[in-house]
Amino acid sequence: MIRSTLLAGAVLGLSACTASGGKVQTATREAPPPGPGKGKGYDHDPYPSTYRAYPGAPTLVTNVTIFDGEGGRIDGGSVLFRDGKIVGVGPGLTAEPGVTVIDGAGKYLTPGVVDIHSHLGDYPSPGVAAHQDGNEATSPATPEVWAEHSVWPQDPGFGRALTNGGVTTLQILPGSANLFGGRSVVVKNVYARTMQAMKFPGAPYGLKMACGENPKRVYGSKGRAPSTRMGNIAVDRQTWARAQEYDRRWDKYEERGGEAPSRDIAMDTLRGVLDGEILVQNHCYRADEMAIVMDMAKEFGYRVTAFHHAVEAYKIADLLKANGACAAVWADWYGFKMEAYDAVSENLAILDNEGACAMIHSDDENGIQRLNQEVAKARASGNKAGFNISEEAAWKWLAINPAKALGIADRTGSLKAGKMADVVLWNGNPFSVYTRPQMVWVDGALLYDANNPRLRPVSDFELGQPGEGDVK
């Protein structure tokens, strides 16, 4: 029971040098002015996050089973958070005066679910043509587009993901019609009027890439390249070669100064990848294609952070581990196109058993509402095959692993002191189909309470409509 009332959340420059290292000397003119400094040739963050956490109250949740998100479990444990941060996790924590105490007997507490692959906001509900803003399918290479510029904050899917699925952080990606689909954006799952007010502060951008059937089908049907898998790789390599040259020109200017190169917004994104600022999130199904892409990454000097969908990842778990590439997969989607035929329901378990970085993902506005159940299915399949996966270990597939693949594991993805208080109290074992979130906190602010009709998110789009969505 809640023992006190919670307040609802309110709304260098370096001188030019000779090959021998000495400074350039000239009798006819001064040395060229120094560049503006590494990484400062242009604004790398022109649409900065304006996210501000909603106000919360110091809270202690006691007498719960805790999955800490990193593979740890505490039975009869407690979690204390205040000022938006986790303060303590363990058994026997006590409350100071003024702290809201919640007795969670029979319930489970976890970090908020992190979904690495979503299209909410870019393909919102209702799914009408006017809202289809996730695929700029006008060229096979469109790294210049940014998913955030299509995000519609009023998408009712955000509230459903929070209240039905306990999702507190998600990456929104452009679609996979293109080899280079554009930039992704990581957001906190909070109500906001603007996309920038949802952006996860300091989270790296991602670059959505795609292999296989989608690009060759989309562009082959238009009678242009690529229409084959070898065409896919050829266009990829040509584009990366251009990006390397662009990167060299800007590196030279930022080191030595002179006249700035012409800007190319598409190449800015690829330069960000080559410089390690932007993480590659690669749609890819077949094992052979993932292996080729990892070789291509070595050729051009970047790294694939995660392969998404990756239904054949189990075949190359050792290669993924050796290359530091994660796999974001479904529990049991298969057979809906040829490259999805060789899926196995033990995929996640095999990857985890081999020491590869693996996680669940949704790619679906309905699936994002029950990723806990998707992990339950994947765990059951693994245990049936003899992998002996504990509940607390399986929760890594929903929390710390996707947080790592998004470059935000130092801030969220587990219940550890100092991290964001992104917390879900489940009304039972979260691996049961009968269980759903009881309460959800984002940065320590209670944004959903199943027992409080005033703390159930309704999007602006739904206001005034019958039922005000399906969470009332």
XYZ file of C-alpha atoms in Angstrom:
472
model
C 0.000 0.000 0.000
C 1.033 3.621 -0.454
C 1.652 5.212 2.946
C 1.838 8.796 1.793
C 0.430 10.786 -1.071
C 2.489 11.268 -4.221
C 2.342 14.559 -6.017
C 1.527 14.126 -9.691
C 4.205 15.219 -12.096
C 3.724 18.646 -13.695
C 3.547 19.075 -16.817
C 43.223 22.075 -31.232
C 43.478 24.497 -33.188
C 46.908 23.142 -34.404
C 49.432 25.059 -36.510
C 50.139 23.717 -39.979
C 53.215 21.489 -39.942
C 55.667 20.154 -42.453
C 56.184 16.427 -42.903
C 59.152 16.710 -40.529
C 57.002 18.297 -37.845
C 58.334 21.849 -38.096
C 56.072 24.865 -38.564
C 55.525 26.064 -42.103
C 57.668 29.103 -42.925
C 56.954 31.438 -45.786
C 58.523 34.731 -46.908
C 55.503 35.854 -48.880
C 52.601 35.458 -46.414
C 51.723 34.502 -42.912
C 50.903 30.862 -42.142
C 47.202 30.098 -42.720
C 44.974 30.740 -39.738
C 44.413 27.711 -37.533
C 41.232 25.719 -37.885
C 38.527 25.987 -35.274
C 39.571 22.796 -33.459
C 38.776 19.134 -33.758
C 35.052 18.538 -34.105
C 34.223 22.237 -34.141
C 33.978 22.929 -37.851
C 30.196 23.009 -37.668
C 27.443 22.442 -35.138
C 27.117 18.741 -34.360
C 24.002 19.245 -32.242
C 21.727 21.771 -33.968
C 18.548 20.322 -32.412
C 19.601 19.866 -28.779
C 17.544 18.112 -26.170
C 15.330 20.337 -24.061
C 14.219 17.427 -21.857
C 13.501 18.239 -18.254
C 12.407 15.534 -15.837
C 8.962 15.848 -14.332
C 8.962 16.539 -10.585
C 8.971 13.480 -8.375
C 8.880 12.623 -4.694
C 11.494 10.732 -2.656
C 10.270 7.137 -2.777
C 11.121 3.819 -1.142
C 9.647 0.652 -2.644
C 9.985 -2.233 -0.194
C 9.328 -5.951 0.101
C 9.677 -6.634 -3.628
C 11.507 -9.100 -5.838
C 14.111 -7.058 -7.693
C 15.674 -7.781 -11.069
C 18.410 -5.160 -11.218
C 18.769 -5.293 -15.026
C 22.372 -6.524 -14.931
C 21.580 -10.108 -13.937
C 21.152 -9.600 -10.205
C 18.156 -10.594 -8.111
C 17.123 -9.593 -4.594
C 14.167 -11.286 -2.925
C 12.436 -9.129 -0.344
C 14.456 -6.154 -1.474
C 14.019 -2.396 -1.486
C 14.873 0.466 -3.804
C 15.173 4.098 -2.717
C 15.230 6.975 -5.178
C 15.123 10.747 -4.882
C 15.856 13.761 -7.077
C 15.486 11.576 -10.139
C 18.281 9.157 -9.192
C 18.574 5.730 -7.625
C 19.995 6.164 -4.126
C 20.084 2.622 -2.772
C 19.222 -0.946 -3.702
C 19.210 -3.897 -1.332
C 17.482 -5.583 1.563
C 16.475 -3.740 4.694
C 16.487 -0.147 3.463
C 14.569 2.227 5.698
C 12.784 5.477 4.920
C 13.642 8.874 6.269
C 10.864 11.288 7.198
C 9.044 12.628 4.157
C 9.798 9.651 1.933
C 6.870 7.949 0.212
C 6.887 4.257 1.149
C 5.286 1.674 -1.116
C 4.847 -1.866 0.175
C 5.318 -4.081 -2.879
C 4.523 -7.435 -1.288
C 4.013 -10.028 -4.024
C 5.228 -7.645 -6.714
C 8.401 -7.279 -8.788
C 10.565 -4.209 -9.398
C 12.748 -3.748 -12.469
C 14.492 -0.994 -14.380
C 12.366 0.463 -17.145
C 12.297 -1.451 -20.392
C 14.621 -0.096 -23.112
C 13.470 -0.750 -26.688
C 16.303 -0.341 -29.179
C 14.085 -0.570 -32.257
C 10.892 1.428 -32.534
C 9.128 3.559 -35.125
C 6.708 5.271 -32.740
C 6.130 8.853 -33.759
C 7.408 8.208 -37.305
C 4.745 5.570 -38.002
C 2.175 6.614 -35.391
C -1.365 5.497 -34.709
C -3.708 5.834 -36.444
C -1.776 4.247 -39.295
C -2.977 6.421 -42.166
C -1.051 7.648 -45.195
C -0.793 11.152 -43.752
C 1.266 9.723 -40.859
C 3.669 7.531 -42.841
C 6.873 9.478 -42.248
C 9.507 6.822 -41.528
C 10.932 5.927 -44.963
C 12.426 8.535 -47.305
C 12.296 5.996 -50.128
C 13.460 8.378 -52.853
C 17.102 7.268 -52.947
C 18.949 4.206 -51.649
C 21.245 6.448 -49.608
C 19.577 9.150 -47.501
C 21.825 9.617 -44.447
C 20.805 13.285 -44.510
C 17.355 12.584 -43.032
C 16.840 12.439 -39.278
C 14.057 10.345 -37.746
C 13.462 12.993 -35.086
C 12.179 15.396 -37.714
C 9.229 13.068 -38.284
C 8.494 12.240 -34.634
C 4.922 13.172 -33.698
C 4.842 13.498 -29.900
C 1.059 13.032 -29.873
C 1.359 9.407 -31.056
C -0.887 7.418 -28.666
C 1.638 4.582 -28.916
C 3.987 6.320 -26.493
C 1.469 6.139 -23.648
C 0.560 2.551 -24.441
C 4.236 1.534 -24.404
C 4.627 3.163 -20.984
C 1.507 1.860 -19.287
C 1.211 -1.578 -20.871
C 4.870 -2.376 -21.435
C 6.869 -0.419 -18.861
C 8.985 1.131 -21.643
C 10.834 4.202 -20.360
C 13.459 4.660 -23.105
C 13.302 3.904 -26.821
C 15.245 4.461 -30.015
C 13.184 5.719 -32.939
C 14.637 4.741 -36.277
C 13.814 5.591 -39.874
C 12.697 2.655 -41.955
C 14.640 0.069 -43.909
C 13.709 0.826 -47.515
C 17.150 2.373 -47.933
C 20.707 1.163 -47.495
C 21.314 4.345 -45.514
C 17.978 5.257 -43.945
C 19.103 8.234 -41.878
C 19.725 9.132 -38.255
C 17.885 7.618 -35.330
C 17.058 9.366 -32.080
C 16.838 8.093 -28.492
C 13.973 9.470 -26.404
C 12.629 9.286 -22.890
C 9.064 8.007 -22.922
C 7.398 11.079 -21.476
C 4.615 13.357 -22.586
C 6.002 16.424 -24.343
C 4.832 19.002 -26.834
C 7.970 18.737 -28.940
C 10.380 16.070 -30.081
C 13.297 17.916 -28.473
C 11.613 17.776 -25.079
C 11.630 13.964 -25.341
C 15.256 13.570 -26.510
C 17.461 11.617 -24.114
C 20.115 14.157 -23.055
C 23.533 13.240 -24.383
C 22.509 9.995 -26.066
C 24.501 9.331 -29.244
C 22.733 9.453 -32.559
C 22.416 6.248 -34.558
C 22.708 5.632 -38.292
C 20.082 3.270 -39.641
C 21.458 1.005 -42.358
C 19.796 -1.953 -44.085
C 20.853 -5.144 -45.821
C 19.106 -7.656 -47.965
C 15.662 -7.783 -49.419
C 14.221 -4.397 -48.555
C 16.581 -2.069 -50.481
C 16.900 -4.369 -53.482
C 13.134 -4.821 -53.682
C 12.319 -1.119 -53.323
C 14.870 0.128 -55.852
C 14.922 -2.905 -58.128
C 11.200 -2.410 -58.645
C 12.020 1.111 -59.858
C 14.526 -0.211 -62.390
C 17.531 1.255 -60.653
C 20.401 0.150 -58.432
C 20.508 -1.632 -56.167
C 18.461 -4.562 -57.408
C 20.705 -7.310 -56.025
C 22.632 -8.007 -52.858
C 25.890 -7.290 -54.669
C 24.332 -3.994 -55.749
C 23.555 -3.250 -52.113
C 27.180 -3.637 -51.097
C 28.443 -1.725 -54.137
C 26.310 1.329 -53.317
C 27.318 1.049 -49.652
C 31.026 1.027 -50.541
C 30.748 3.919 -52.986
C 28.971 5.960 -50.330
C 31.506 5.141 -47.601
C 34.373 6.041 -49.978
C 32.801 9.480 -50.472
C 32.384 9.791 -46.719
C 36.066 9.032 -46.102
C 37.103 11.801 -48.493
C 34.668 14.224 -46.858
C 36.043 13.272 -43.441
C 39.627 13.902 -44.603
C 38.760 17.360 -45.959
C 37.105 18.426 -42.720
C 39.846 16.920 -40.562
C 42.399 18.924 -42.563
C 40.415 22.149 -42.177
C 39.843 21.648 -38.449
C 43.553 20.938 -37.943
C 45.086 23.522 -40.240
C 42.426 26.122 -40.925
C 41.973 27.857 -44.245
C 38.780 27.832 -46.265
C 36.109 25.528 -44.870
C 34.925 22.715 -47.168
C 31.381 22.821 -48.461
C 28.865 21.252 -46.133
C 27.046 18.074 -47.141
C 24.383 17.128 -44.591
C 24.376 13.485 -45.685
C 28.152 13.236 -45.345
C 27.996 14.940 -41.936
C 26.149 11.882 -40.651
C 28.601 9.422 -42.181
C 31.543 11.453 -40.923
C 30.003 11.168 -37.471
C 30.075 7.386 -37.839
C 33.694 7.351 -39.013
C 34.669 9.566 -36.064
C 32.865 7.331 -33.556
C 30.170 9.850 -32.617
C 27.256 8.075 -34.302
C 26.422 4.401 -33.763
C 25.520 2.114 -36.663
C 22.199 0.314 -36.144
C 21.980 -2.154 -39.045
C 18.807 -3.921 -40.226
C 20.066 -7.343 -41.351
C 18.639 -10.883 -41.303
C 21.056 -13.358 -42.858
C 24.282 -14.522 -41.227
C 26.306 -14.273 -44.432
C 25.271 -10.653 -44.961
C 26.109 -9.679 -41.394
C 29.581 -11.173 -41.890
C 30.061 -9.196 -45.124
C 28.928 -5.971 -43.466
C 31.382 -6.460 -40.605
C 34.184 -6.859 -43.173
C 32.964 -3.728 -44.962
C 33.065 -1.864 -41.659
C 36.704 -2.865 -41.245
C 37.437 -1.740 -44.802
C 36.133 1.772 -44.142
C 37.029 2.170 -40.480
C 33.745 2.048 -38.602
C 31.977 -0.468 -36.386
C 28.487 -1.928 -36.414
C 27.029 -1.364 -32.965
C 24.036 -3.654 -33.450
C 22.372 -5.781 -36.090
C 18.615 -5.517 -35.823
C 16.194 -8.402 -36.502
C 19.244 -10.660 -37.016
C 17.219 -13.875 -37.290
C 20.330 -15.856 -38.262
C 22.616 -14.272 -35.646
C 22.830 -17.610 -33.816
C 24.936 -18.947 -36.721
C 27.680 -16.355 -36.196
C 27.585 -15.639 -32.458
C 31.369 -15.980 -32.329
C 31.873 -13.431 -35.125
C 29.502 -10.970 -33.500
C 31.326 -11.306 -30.193
C 34.744 -10.909 -31.835
C 33.596 -7.760 -33.655
C 31.803 -6.216 -30.663
C 28.495 -6.190 -32.524
C 25.244 -6.735 -30.660
C 22.163 -8.502 -31.996
C 18.658 -7.138 -31.412
C 16.162 -9.888 -32.207
C 12.580 -11.047 -31.887
C 11.475 -14.020 -29.844
C 9.824 -15.948 -32.654
C 9.048 -13.870 -35.744
C 9.919 -15.814 -38.869
C 8.824 -16.793 -42.365
C 7.266 -13.520 -43.480
C 9.906 -13.189 -46.218
C 12.674 -15.433 -47.513
C 15.473 -13.926 -45.432
C 13.403 -14.606 -42.298
C 12.904 -18.334 -42.944
C 15.911 -19.724 -41.084
C 14.974 -18.318 -37.693
C 15.016 -20.372 -34.486
C 13.267 -19.504 -31.233
C 16.509 -20.232 -29.350
C 18.295 -17.343 -31.096
C 18.559 -15.081 -28.051
C 19.576 -17.928 -25.755
C 22.313 -19.151 -28.106
C 23.737 -15.651 -28.505
C 23.742 -15.105 -24.757
C 25.283 -18.498 -24.070
C 28.115 -17.738 -26.508
C 28.867 -14.448 -24.780
C 27.570 -12.207 -27.544
C 25.667 -9.021 -26.707
C 21.986 -9.746 -27.365
C 18.615 -8.189 -26.620
C 14.933 -8.171 -27.515
C 13.344 -5.473 -29.665
C 9.883 -4.656 -30.928
C 9.805 -2.993 -34.375
C 6.073 -2.865 -33.753
C 3.605 -0.563 -32.011
C 1.866 -3.558 -30.411
C 4.932 -5.642 -29.597
C 6.448 -2.741 -27.680
C 3.592 -3.116 -25.195
C 4.640 -6.658 -24.195
C 8.384 -7.013 -24.591
C 8.437 -8.667 -21.166
C 6.310 -11.459 -22.637
C 8.568 -11.685 -25.688
C 11.524 -12.269 -23.366
C 9.479 -14.847 -21.471
C 9.022 -16.765 -24.730
C 12.698 -16.488 -25.662
C 13.742 -17.636 -22.190
C 11.345 -20.587 -22.275
C 12.727 -21.683 -25.646
C 16.276 -21.427 -24.352
C 15.543 -23.375 -21.200
C 13.765 -26.075 -23.185
C 16.947 -26.386 -25.244
C 18.999 -26.771 -22.044
C 20.520 -23.318 -21.595
C 19.250 -22.799 -18.017
C 18.531 -19.058 -18.170
C 17.387 -17.462 -14.915
C 14.687 -14.809 -14.818
C 17.097 -12.162 -13.579
C 19.618 -12.976 -16.321
C 16.914 -12.734 -18.989
C 16.000 -9.226 -17.837
C 19.364 -8.029 -19.201
C 17.804 -8.498 -22.656
C 15.315 -5.743 -21.781
C 17.541 -3.372 -19.857
C 21.314 -3.142 -19.646
C 22.076 -4.759 -23.010
C 19.968 -2.385 -25.130
C 21.221 0.502 -22.990
C 24.801 -0.510 -23.866
C 23.951 -0.694 -27.551
C 22.507 2.824 -27.355
C 25.543 4.237 -25.536
C 23.541 5.165 -22.418
C 24.302 2.292 -20.022
C 26.144 4.659 -17.693
C 22.864 6.491 -17.081
C 20.028 3.983 -17.346
C 19.321 0.292 -17.940
C 19.796 -0.980 -14.397
C 18.887 -0.293 -10.794
C 22.228 0.997 -9.560
C 22.970 3.929 -7.289
C 23.489 7.125 -9.272
C 21.543 6.046 -12.346
C 18.301 7.551 -13.569
C 15.328 6.354 -11.550
C 13.597 4.702 -14.510
C 11.656 2.088 -12.567
C 8.704 -0.254 -13.065
C 6.666 -1.933 -10.322
C 4.902 -4.968 -11.815
C 1.765 -6.392 -10.201
C 3.195 -9.929 -10.409
C 5.965 -11.882 -12.070
C 6.724 -9.898 -15.248
C 7.257 -13.089 -17.217
C 3.593 -13.999 -16.779
C 1.004 -13.073 -19.411
C -1.260 -12.002 -16.554
C 1.175 -9.367 -15.282
C 1.272 -5.697 -16.239
C 2.862 -2.547 -14.837
C 1.389 -1.278 -11.575
C 3.444 1.921 -11.442
C 6.052 3.466 -13.763
C 8.566 6.156 -12.833
C 10.754 8.065 -15.308
C 13.628 9.948 -13.669
C 11.875 9.406 -10.351
C 8.600 10.992 -11.459
C 5.525 8.774 -11.157
C 3.983 8.938 -14.623
C 1.638 5.952 -14.375
C -0.314 4.434 -11.500
C -2.870 1.744 -12.305
C -4.865 2.757 -9.230
C -4.956 6.459 -10.041
C -7.002 7.461 -13.100
C -5.294 10.850 -13.065
C -1.933 9.204 -13.691
C -2.721 7.484 -16.972
C -1.283 9.201 -20.030
C -3.608 10.312 -22.789
C -2.141 11.949 -25.880
C -3.372 15.306 -27.115
C -4.639 13.512 -30.209
C -6.991 11.383 -28.085
C -8.377 14.156 -25.900
C -12.108 14.514 -26.441
C -12.417 11.204 -28.266
C -14.674 8.458 -26.841
C -12.812 6.580 -24.124
C -9.775 8.830 -24.494
C -7.691 5.903 -25.720
C -7.442 2.418 -24.309
C -5.614 3.234 -21.064
C -8.566 4.849 -19.277
